[in-house]
Amino acid sequence: MAENKCNCGHHHEHDHQKQMSKYEEALSKYNCELDDNEVREAVKRIIAERVAENDTPEVKRFLMGSIELTTLKTTDSEESVMAFTERVNKYDEEYVDLPHLATICVYPCFAKTVSETLEVEGVEVACVSGSFPSSQAAIEVKIAETALALKDGATEIDIVMPVGKFLSGDYEGVCDDINELKQVCGDRAMKVILETGCLKTASNIKRASLLSMYAGADYIKTSTGKLEPAATPEAAYVMCQAIKEYYDETGIQIGFKPAGGLNSVMDALIYYTIVKEVLGEKWLTNKWFRLGTSRLANLLLSEIVGKEIKFF
């Protein structure tokens, strides 16, 4: 969905009009005028009526296999990331009857370290790219960072939607950014982080979800975890609705990843329940449903095993 420019390098008004109408036209197929109170009530109802039935050992085992074990600290080093990755190897050896984790998520400069240290078949190497967490950089810089991460062994890329452009109504700029980075990723999965805490309203979250999907997102993700509020059940509900409607409209299945602020097993069960209720069983695999977290792994493992464990 990148813009068609002629070779003279000038930005043509007619292209701009055509381009804008393409995004507006896509959005016009969906109801994007949502009532925040109605969303809150719907989520409250799902939590009250449905979460308890999913509070089972089977679901917790499944959730363990959907975790994207994440380290995005200023203090990360080659040594610490290597040790972090070794824990995932060791976990797979020690807990043979549990599913392996879905992903290890790190900064792009550690893609090589993770991919060279990781021994577990089927665990993805995800890198946050495109000037994470602000997304405030020239597109050329974002492209270079993404290409380098992929060259160094990243199998998935997490980028942040340009939130400032979105809030100022520059949907064309938002979609061009996302689409250019998707072209760099090719057939490697790209997750688009909406930073829902900055979007404020359900209507904005719905629009941002749809634009990201139309521009090439393979997953949409709630938050960077660097700003408050991070993931919320309300944002998850709206994003899952958008994924469902987009799937009904296009036949394209898009993954969902809540991240940031997942502090308890109950949080994980709530997100699982929202996905199950809004999207259905087809999304309940560790390909289409991921949890971005580091602290949740120990909490889930402790509940599954029945005693407190600080493994990761």
Coordinates of C-alpha atoms in Angstrom, one line a residue:
M1 CA 0.0 0.0 0.0
A2 CA 3.0 2.3 -0.5
E3 CA 2.2 5.5 -2.3
N4 CA 2.6 5.7 -6.1
K5 CA 5.0 8.5 -6.8
C6 CA 6.3 9.5 -10.2
N7 CA 10.0 9.8 -10.8
C8 CA 10.2 13.5 -10.5
G9 CA 10.2 13.2 -6.7
H10 CA 7.4 15.7 -6.1
H11 CA 4.4 14.8 -3.9
H12 CA 1.3 15.1 -6.1
E13 CA -2.0 16.3 -4.7
H14 CA -4.1 13.8 -6.8
D15 CA -2.0 10.9 -5.5
H16 CA -2.6 12.2 -2.0
Q17 CA -6.4 12.4 -2.5
K18 CA -6.6 9.0 -4.1
Q19 CA -4.5 7.5 -1.3
M20 CA -6.5 9.1 1.5
S21 CA -9.7 7.9 0.0
K22 CA -8.3 4.4 -0.1
Y23 CA -7.8 4.4 3.7
E24 CA -11.1 6.2 4.4
E25 CA -12.8 3.7 2.1
A26 CA -11.3 0.8 4.0
L27 CA -12.4 2.3 7.3
S28 CA -15.9 3.1 6.0
K29 CA -16.7 -0.7 5.8
Y30 CA -16.5 -0.9 9.6
N31 CA -18.2 0.8 12.5
C32 CA -15.5 2.9 14.2
E33 CA -17.8 5.0 16.3
L34 CA -17.7 3.1 19.5
D35 CA -19.0 3.9 23.0
D36 CA -16.4 3.6 25.7
N37 CA -19.0 2.8 28.3
E38 CA -20.5 0.0 26.2
V39 CA -17.0 -1.5 25.7
R40 CA -16.4 -1.3 29.5
E41 CA -19.7 -3.0 30.2
A42 CA -19.1 -5.8 27.6
V43 CA -15.7 -6.5 29.1
K44 CA -17.1 -6.5 32.7
R45 CA -19.7 -9.0 31.6
I46 CA -17.2 -11.3 29.9
I47 CA -14.9 -11.2 33.0
A48 CA -17.8 -11.9 35.4
E49 CA -19.4 -14.7 33.4
R50 CA -16.6 -16.4 31.5
V51 CA -13.2 -16.2 33.1
A52 CA -13.8 -18.7 35.9
E53 CA -14.4 -21.6 33.4
N54 CA -11.0 -21.0 31.8
D55 CA -9.1 -21.1 35.1
T56 CA -7.9 -24.6 34.5
P57 CA -4.5 -26.4 34.4
E58 CA -4.9 -27.0 30.6
V59 CA -5.4 -23.3 29.9
K60 CA -2.4 -22.3 32.0
R61 CA -0.2 -24.8 30.2
F62 CA -1.5 -23.4 26.9
L63 CA -0.7 -19.8 28.1
M64 CA 2.8 -20.9 29.1
G65 CA 3.4 -21.9 25.4
S66 CA 2.1 -18.5 24.2
I67 CA 4.6 -16.4 26.2
E68 CA 7.0 -14.1 24.4
L69 CA 9.7 -13.9 27.0
T70 CA 10.9 -10.4 26.8
T71 CA 13.9 -8.4 28.0
L72 CA 14.0 -4.8 26.8
K73 CA 16.2 -3.2 29.5
T74 CA 18.7 -0.4 29.2
T75 CA 21.0 -2.7 31.2
D76 CA 20.8 -5.7 28.7
S77 CA 24.1 -6.9 27.6
E78 CA 25.4 -9.7 25.4
E79 CA 26.1 -11.7 28.6
S80 CA 22.7 -11.1 30.1
V81 CA 20.8 -11.9 26.9
M82 CA 22.8 -15.1 26.4
A83 CA 22.0 -16.2 30.0
F84 CA 18.3 -15.2 29.3
T85 CA 18.3 -17.4 26.2
E86 CA 20.0 -20.3 28.1
R87 CA 17.1 -20.3 30.6
V88 CA 14.7 -21.0 27.7
N89 CA 16.9 -23.9 26.6
K90 CA 17.1 -25.2 30.2
Y91 CA 13.4 -24.8 30.7
D92 CA 12.7 -27.0 27.6
E93 CA 15.0 -29.7 29.1
E94 CA 13.6 -29.6 32.6
Y95 CA 9.9 -29.3 31.8
V96 CA 9.6 -31.8 29.0
D97 CA 5.8 -32.2 29.6
L98 CA 5.1 -28.5 29.2
P99 CA 5.0 -26.6 25.8
H100 CA 8.1 -24.6 24.9
L101 CA 7.7 -20.8 25.1
A102 CA 6.6 -19.1 21.9
T103 CA 9.2 -16.4 21.5
I104 CA 12.2 -14.6 22.9
C105 CA 11.8 -10.8 22.4
V106 CA 14.9 -8.5 22.5
Y107 CA 16.4 -5.4 21.0
P108 CA 17.8 -5.8 17.5
C109 CA 21.4 -5.6 18.6
F110 CA 20.9 -9.0 20.4
A111 CA 19.2 -10.9 17.5
K112 CA 22.5 -12.7 16.7
T113 CA 23.2 -13.5 20.4
V114 CA 19.7 -15.1 20.7
S115 CA 19.7 -16.9 17.4
E116 CA 23.1 -18.4 18.1
T117 CA 22.4 -19.4 21.7
L118 CA 18.8 -20.7 21.2
E119 CA 18.6 -24.5 20.9
V120 CA 14.8 -25.1 21.1
E121 CA 13.1 -25.9 17.9
G122 CA 10.0 -23.7 17.2
V123 CA 10.9 -20.8 19.5
E124 CA 10.8 -17.6 17.5
V125 CA 13.3 -14.7 17.8
A126 CA 11.5 -11.4 17.9
C127 CA 13.1 -8.0 17.8
V128 CA 11.5 -4.7 18.6
S129 CA 12.5 -2.4 15.7
G130 CA 11.8 0.8 13.9
S131 CA 13.0 3.1 16.7
F132 CA 11.2 1.3 19.6
P133 CA 9.5 2.5 21.8
S134 CA 8.7 6.0 20.3
S135 CA 8.8 5.2 16.5
Q136 CA 10.2 8.7 16.1
A137 CA 12.9 8.3 13.5
A138 CA 13.3 8.7 9.7
I139 CA 11.8 5.8 7.8
E140 CA 15.3 5.1 6.3
V141 CA 16.6 4.5 9.9
K142 CA 13.6 2.2 10.7
I143 CA 14.2 0.2 7.5
A144 CA 17.9 -0.2 8.2
E145 CA 17.4 -1.3 11.8
T146 CA 14.7 -3.8 10.7
A147 CA 16.8 -5.2 7.8
L148 CA 19.8 -5.7 10.2
A149 CA 17.7 -7.5 12.8
L150 CA 16.4 -9.9 10.2
K151 CA 19.9 -10.5 8.8
D152 CA 21.1 -11.3 12.3
G153 CA 18.5 -14.0 12.8
A154 CA 15.2 -12.3 13.9
T155 CA 12.3 -14.4 12.7
E156 CA 9.7 -11.8 13.8
I157 CA 9.7 -8.0 14.0
D158 CA 7.7 -5.8 16.4
I159 CA 7.3 -2.2 15.4
V160 CA 5.4 0.7 16.9
M161 CA 2.7 2.4 14.9
P162 CA 3.7 6.1 14.4
V163 CA 1.2 7.3 17.1
G164 CA 1.8 11.0 16.6
K165 CA 0.9 10.7 12.9
F166 CA -2.2 8.8 13.7
L167 CA -3.4 11.3 16.3
S168 CA -2.9 14.2 13.9
G169 CA -5.0 12.3 11.3
D170 CA -2.2 11.5 8.9
Y171 CA -3.5 8.0 8.1
E172 CA -1.5 7.9 4.9
G173 CA 1.7 8.5 6.7
V174 CA 0.8 5.8 9.3
C175 CA 0.1 3.2 6.6
D176 CA 3.1 4.1 4.5
D177 CA 5.4 3.6 7.4
I178 CA 3.9 0.2 8.4
N179 CA 3.8 -1.0 4.8
E180 CA 7.4 -0.1 4.0
L181 CA 8.5 -2.0 7.0
K182 CA 6.3 -5.0 6.1
Q183 CA 8.0 -5.0 2.7
V184 CA 11.4 -5.3 4.5
C185 CA 10.0 -8.2 6.6
G186 CA 8.7 -10.1 3.6
D187 CA 7.3 -13.4 4.8
R188 CA 8.6 -12.9 8.3
A189 CA 5.8 -12.0 10.7
M190 CA 5.5 -8.3 11.7
K191 CA 3.6 -7.1 14.8
V192 CA 2.4 -3.6 15.0
I193 CA 2.2 -2.1 18.5
L194 CA -0.6 0.5 18.8
E195 CA 0.4 1.9 22.2
T196 CA -3.3 1.9 23.1
G197 CA -2.7 3.9 26.3
C198 CA -1.9 6.9 24.0
L199 CA -5.0 6.4 21.8
K200 CA -7.4 7.0 24.7
T201 CA -10.7 6.0 23.1
A202 CA -12.2 2.7 21.8
S203 CA -12.9 4.5 18.4
N204 CA -9.2 5.4 18.0
I205 CA -8.1 1.9 18.9
K206 CA -10.5 0.4 16.4
R207 CA -9.3 2.7 13.6
A208 CA -5.6 2.1 14.5
S209 CA -6.2 -1.7 14.5
L210 CA -7.8 -1.6 11.1
L211 CA -5.3 0.7 9.4
S212 CA -2.4 -1.4 10.8
M213 CA -4.0 -4.6 9.4
Y214 CA -4.7 -3.0 6.0
A215 CA -1.1 -1.7 5.8
G216 CA 0.4 -5.2 6.4
A217 CA 0.5 -6.1 10.1
D218 CA 0.5 -9.9 10.7
Y219 CA -0.3 -9.2 14.4
I220 CA -1.5 -6.3 16.3
K221 CA -0.1 -5.7 19.8
T222 CA -1.4 -3.4 22.6
S223 CA 1.6 -1.7 24.1
T224 CA 5.4 -1.3 24.3
G225 CA 5.3 -1.7 28.1
K226 CA 7.2 1.5 28.4
L227 CA 4.2 3.8 29.0
E228 CA 1.3 3.8 31.3
P229 CA -1.5 2.6 30.9
A230 CA -0.2 -0.4 29.0
A231 CA -2.5 -3.3 28.0
T232 CA -6.1 -3.2 29.2
P233 CA -8.9 -5.7 28.7
E234 CA -10.9 -2.9 27.1
A235 CA -8.3 -2.3 24.5
A236 CA -7.9 -6.0 23.9
Y237 CA -11.7 -6.4 23.4
V238 CA -11.8 -3.6 20.7
M239 CA -8.7 -5.0 19.0
C240 CA -10.1 -8.5 18.9
Q241 CA -13.4 -7.1 17.5
A242 CA -11.4 -5.4 14.8
I243 CA -9.5 -8.6 14.0
K244 CA -12.7 -10.5 13.7
E245 CA -14.4 -8.0 11.5
Y246 CA -11.3 -7.7 9.3
Y247 CA -11.2 -11.5 9.0
D248 CA -14.9 -11.6 8.0
E249 CA -14.3 -8.9 5.4
T250 CA -11.0 -10.1 3.9
G251 CA -10.5 -13.8 5.0
I252 CA -7.1 -12.8 6.4
Q253 CA -6.3 -14.1 9.9
I254 CA -4.3 -11.6 12.1
G255 CA -2.7 -12.5 15.4
F256 CA -3.2 -10.7 18.7
K257 CA -0.6 -9.9 21.4
P258 CA -1.4 -8.1 24.7
A259 CA 1.9 -6.8 26.2
G260 CA 2.8 -4.5 29.1
G261 CA 1.2 -4.6 32.5
L262 CA 0.6 -8.4 32.5
N263 CA 1.2 -8.8 36.2
S264 CA -0.8 -11.8 37.2
V265 CA -2.1 -15.2 36.1
M266 CA -5.5 -13.7 36.3
D267 CA -4.5 -11.0 33.7
A268 CA -3.5 -13.7 31.3
L269 CA -6.7 -15.6 31.9
I270 CA -8.7 -12.4 31.2
Y271 CA -7.0 -11.9 27.8
Y272 CA -7.4 -15.6 26.9
T273 CA -11.1 -15.3 27.7
I274 CA -11.5 -12.2 25.6
V275 CA -9.8 -13.9 22.6
K276 CA -11.9 -17.0 23.1
E277 CA -15.2 -15.1 23.3
V278 CA -14.6 -12.5 20.6
L279 CA -12.4 -14.5 18.1
G280 CA -13.1 -18.1 19.0
E281 CA -11.1 -21.3 19.0
K282 CA -9.3 -20.6 15.7
W283 CA -7.2 -18.0 17.5
L284 CA -6.3 -20.2 20.5
T285 CA -3.0 -21.4 19.3
N286 CA 0.5 -20.1 20.1
K287 CA 0.7 -18.9 16.5
W288 CA -2.2 -16.5 16.7
F289 CA -2.2 -15.6 20.4
R290 CA 0.9 -14.3 22.2
L291 CA 1.5 -12.8 25.6
G292 CA 4.4 -10.2 25.8
T293 CA 5.8 -10.5 29.3
S294 CA 8.7 -11.5 31.5
R295 CA 7.3 -11.7 35.0
L296 CA 4.3 -13.8 34.0
A297 CA 6.4 -16.9 33.1
N298 CA 7.4 -17.6 36.7
L299 CA 3.9 -16.9 38.0
L300 CA 2.3 -19.3 35.5
L301 CA 4.9 -22.0 36.0
S302 CA 4.4 -21.7 39.8
E303 CA 0.7 -22.3 39.4
I304 CA 1.1 -25.2 37.0
V305 CA 3.7 -26.9 39.3
G306 CA 1.9 -26.0 42.5
K307 CA 4.8 -24.3 44.3
E308 CA 6.6 -21.0 44.0
I309 CA 9.3 -21.2 41.3
K310 CA 11.6 -18.5 40.1
F311 CA 13.0 -20.1 37.0
F312 CA 13.3 -17.2 34.6

